[in-house]
Coordinates of N, CA and C in Angstrom, one line a residue:
V1047 N -6.4 -5.0 -9.2 CA -5.1 -4.5 -8.7 C -5.2 -3.0 -8.6
V1048 N -5.9 -2.4 -9.6 CA -6.0 -0.9 -9.5 C -6.8 -0.5 -8.3
G1049 N -7.8 -1.2 -7.9 CA -8.6 -0.9 -6.7 C -7.8 -1.1 -5.5
L1050 N -6.9 -2.1 -5.5 CA -6.1 -2.3 -4.3 C -5.0 -1.2 -4.1
G1051 N -4.5 -0.6 -5.2 CA -3.5 0.4 -5.2 C -4.2 1.8 -4.9
S1052 N -5.4 1.9 -5.3 CA -6.0 3.3 -5.2 C -6.3 3.6 -3.7
D1053 N -6.5 2.7 -2.8 CA -6.7 3.0 -1.4 C -5.4 3.5 -0.8
V1054 N -4.2 3.0 -1.3 CA -2.9 3.5 -0.8 C -2.8 5.0 -1.2
V1055 N -3.2 5.3 -2.4 CA -3.1 6.7 -2.9 C -4.0 7.6 -2.0
F1056 N -5.2 7.2 -1.7 CA -6.1 8.0 -0.9 C -5.5 8.2 0.5
V1057 N -4.8 7.2 1.1 CA -4.2 7.3 2.4 C -3.1 8.4 2.3
Y1058 N -2.3 8.3 1.3 CA -1.2 9.3 1.2 C -1.7 10.7 1.1
V1059 N -2.7 10.9 0.2 CA -3.3 12.2 -0.1 C -4.0 12.8 1.2
D1060 N -4.8 11.9 1.8 CA -5.5 12.4 3.0 C -4.5 12.8 4.1
L1061 N -3.4 12.0 4.3 CA -2.5 12.3 5.4 C -1.6 13.5 5.0
W1062 N -1.4 13.7 3.7 CA -0.7 14.9 3.3 C -1.5 16.2 3.6
R1063 N -2.8 16.1 3.4 CA -3.6 17.3 3.7 C -3.7 17.5 5.2
E1064 N -3.8 16.4 6.0 CA -3.8 16.4 7.4 C -2.5 17.0 8.0
A1065 N -1.4 16.7 7.4 CA -0.1 17.2 7.8 C 0.0 18.7 7.6
K1066 N -0.8 19.3 6.8 CA -0.7 20.7 6.6 C -0.9 21.5 7.9
Q1067 N -1.9 21.0 8.7 CA -2.1 21.7 9.9 C -1.1 21.3 11.0
A1068 N -0.6 20.1 11.0 CA 0.2 19.6 12.1 C 1.7 20.0 11.9
Q1069 N 2.1 20.1 10.7 CA 3.6 20.3 10.5 C 3.8 21.6 9.9
G1070 N 5.0 22.2 10.1 CA 5.3 23.5 9.6 C 5.9 23.5 8.2
D1071 N 7.1 23.1 8.0 CA 7.7 23.2 6.7 C 7.4 21.9 5.9
D1072 N 7.7 22.0 4.6 CA 7.4 20.9 3.7 C 8.2 19.6 3.9
V1073 N 9.4 19.8 4.4 CA 10.2 18.6 4.7 C 9.7 17.8 5.8
S1074 N 9.3 18.4 6.9 CA 8.8 17.7 8.1 C 7.4 17.2 7.7
R1075 N 6.7 17.9 6.9 CA 5.3 17.4 6.5 C 5.5 16.2 5.6
F1076 N 6.5 16.2 4.7 CA 6.7 15.0 3.9 C 7.1 13.8 4.7
L1077 N 8.1 14.0 5.6 CA 8.5 12.9 6.5 C 7.4 12.3 7.3
W1078 N 6.6 13.2 7.9 CA 5.5 12.8 8.7 C 4.5 12.0 7.9
T1079 N 4.2 12.5 6.7 CA 3.2 11.8 5.8 C 3.7 10.4 5.4
C1080 N 5.0 10.3 5.0 CA 5.5 9.0 4.6 C 5.5 8.0 5.8
K1081 N 5.9 8.5 7.0 CA 5.9 7.6 8.1 C 4.5 7.1 8.5
Q1082 N 3.5 8.0 8.6 CA 2.2 7.6 8.9 C 1.5 6.8 7.8
A1083 N 1.6 7.3 6.6 CA 0.9 6.6 5.5 C 1.6 5.3 5.2
G1084 N 2.9 5.2 5.4 CA 3.6 4.0 5.1 C 3.2 2.9 6.1
K1085 N 3.0 3.2 7.4 CA 2.6 2.3 8.3 C 1.2 1.8 8.1
A1086 N 0.3 2.7 7.8 CA -1.1 2.4 7.6 C -1.3 1.6 6.3
S1087 N -0.6 2.0 5.2 CA -0.8 1.2 4.0 C -0.1 -0.1 4.0
L1088 N 1.0 -0.2 4.8 CA 1.7 -1.5 4.9 C 0.8 -2.5 5.6
A1089 N 0.1 -2.1 6.6 CA -0.8 -3.0 7.4 C -1.9 -3.5 6.5
T1090 N -2.5 -2.6 5.7 CA -3.6 -3.1 4.9 C -3.1 -4.0 3.7
T1091 N -1.9 -3.6 3.2 CA -1.3 -4.4 2.1 C -0.9 -5.7 2.6
A1092 N -0.3 -5.8 3.8 CA 0.1 -7.1 4.3 C -1.0 -8.1 4.5
T1093 N -2.1 -7.6 5.1 CA -3.3 -8.4 5.3 C -3.9 -8.9 4.0
T1094 N -4.0 -8.0 3.0 CA -4.5 -8.4 1.7 C -3.6 -9.5 1.1
C1095 N -2.3 -9.2 1.1 CA -1.3 -10.1 0.6 C -1.3 -11.5 1.2
V1096 N -1.4 -11.5 2.5 CA -1.5 -12.8 3.2 C -2.8 -13.6 2.9
S1097 N -3.9 -12.9 2.7 CA -5.1 -13.5 2.3 C -5.0 -14.2 0.9
F1098 N -4.3 -13.5 0.0 CA -4.1 -14.1 -1.3 C -3.1 -15.3 -1.3
F1099 N -2.0 -15.1 -0.5 CA -1.1 -16.2 -0.3 C -1.7 -17.4 0.4
A1100 N -2.7 -17.2 1.1 CA -3.4 -18.4 1.8 C -4.0 -19.4 0.7
N1101 N -4.2 -18.9 -0.5 CA -4.6 -19.8 -1.5 C -3.6 -20.9 -1.9
L1102 N -2.3 -20.7 -1.4 CA -1.3 -21.7 -1.6 C -1.7 -23.0 -1.0
M1103 N -2.5 -23.0 0.0 CA -2.9 -24.2 0.7 C -4.0 -25.0 -0.1
S1104 N -4.5 -24.5 -1.2 CA -5.5 -25.1 -1.9 C -4.9 -26.4 -2.7
V1105 N -5.8 -27.3 -2.9 CA -5.4 -28.5 -3.7 C -5.5 -28.2 -5.2
L1106 N -6.2 -27.1 -5.6 CA -6.4 -26.8 -7.0 C -5.2 -25.9 -7.5
K1107 N -4.5 -26.4 -8.5 CA -3.4 -25.7 -9.0 C -3.7 -24.3 -9.5
P1108 N -4.8 -24.1 -10.3 CA -5.1 -22.8 -10.8 C -5.3 -21.8 -9.6
L1109 N -5.9 -22.3 -8.6 CA -6.2 -21.4 -7.4 C -4.9 -21.0 -6.7
R1110 N -4.0 -22.0 -6.6 CA -2.7 -21.7 -6.0 C -1.9 -20.6 -6.9
E1111 N -1.9 -20.8 -8.2 CA -1.3 -19.9 -9.1 C -1.9 -18.5 -9.0
F1112 N -3.2 -18.4 -8.9 CA -3.9 -17.1 -8.7 C -3.5 -16.5 -7.4
G1113 N -3.4 -17.2 -6.4 CA -3.0 -16.7 -5.1 C -1.6 -16.1 -5.1
V1114 N -0.6 -16.8 -5.8 CA 0.7 -16.3 -5.9 C 0.8 -15.0 -6.7
F1115 N 0.1 -15.1 -7.9 CA 0.1 -14.0 -8.8 C -0.5 -12.7 -8.1
M1116 N -1.6 -12.8 -7.5 CA -2.3 -11.7 -6.9 C -1.5 -11.2 -5.6
G1117 N -0.9 -12.1 -4.9 CA -0.1 -11.7 -3.7 C 1.1 -10.9 -4.1
L1118 N 1.7 -11.4 -5.2 CA 2.9 -10.6 -5.7 C 2.5 -9.3 -6.3
C1119 N 1.3 -9.2 -7.0 CA 0.8 -8.0 -7.5 C 0.5 -7.0 -6.4
V1120 N -0.1 -7.4 -5.3 CA -0.4 -6.5 -4.2 C 0.9 -5.9 -3.6
V1121 N 1.9 -6.8 -3.4 CA 3.2 -6.3 -2.9 C 3.9 -5.3 -3.8
L1122 N 3.9 -5.7 -5.1 CA 4.6 -4.8 -6.1 C 3.9 -3.4 -6.2
V1123 N 2.5 -3.4 -6.2 CA 1.8 -2.2 -6.3 C 2.1 -1.3 -5.1
W1124 N 2.2 -1.9 -3.9 CA 2.5 -1.1 -2.7 C 3.9 -0.6 -2.8
L1125 N 4.9 -1.4 -3.3 CA 6.3 -0.9 -3.4 C 6.4 0.2 -4.4
M1126 N 5.7 0.1 -5.5 CA 5.7 1.1 -6.5 C 5.1 2.4 -6.0
L1127 N 4.0 2.3 -5.4 CA 3.3 3.5 -4.8 C 4.1 4.2 -3.7
A1128 N 4.7 3.3 -2.9 CA 5.5 3.9 -1.8 C 6.8 4.6 -2.2
C1129 N 7.3 4.1 -3.4 CA 8.5 4.7 -3.9 C 8.2 5.9 -4.9
V1130 N 7.2 5.8 -5.6 CA 6.9 6.8 -6.7 C 6.0 7.9 -6.2
L1131 N 5.0 7.6 -5.5 CA 4.0 8.6 -5.1 C 4.5 9.7 -4.2
P1132 N 5.2 9.5 -3.1 CA 5.6 10.6 -2.3 C 6.4 11.6 -2.9
P1133 N 7.5 11.3 -3.7 CA 8.3 12.4 -4.2 C 7.5 13.3 -5.2

């Protein structure tokens, strides 16, 4: 889960640095970074989440439970980072 969340942090930090050249003041830089990083990290998080939730199709109960647990972990990590990291 830490590895899945760390890529979101890298995306935000890289786009924040990139916005330094593109945007003037800090408010527009912040909004641009949140918009760009939010879209990029949402796409990667959604695909990872769907791949874990695909385990729900398994006939093995432990594998289904693992898929639900990890799918929810991925979603919650993205939500926490999207809400906590930018401010």
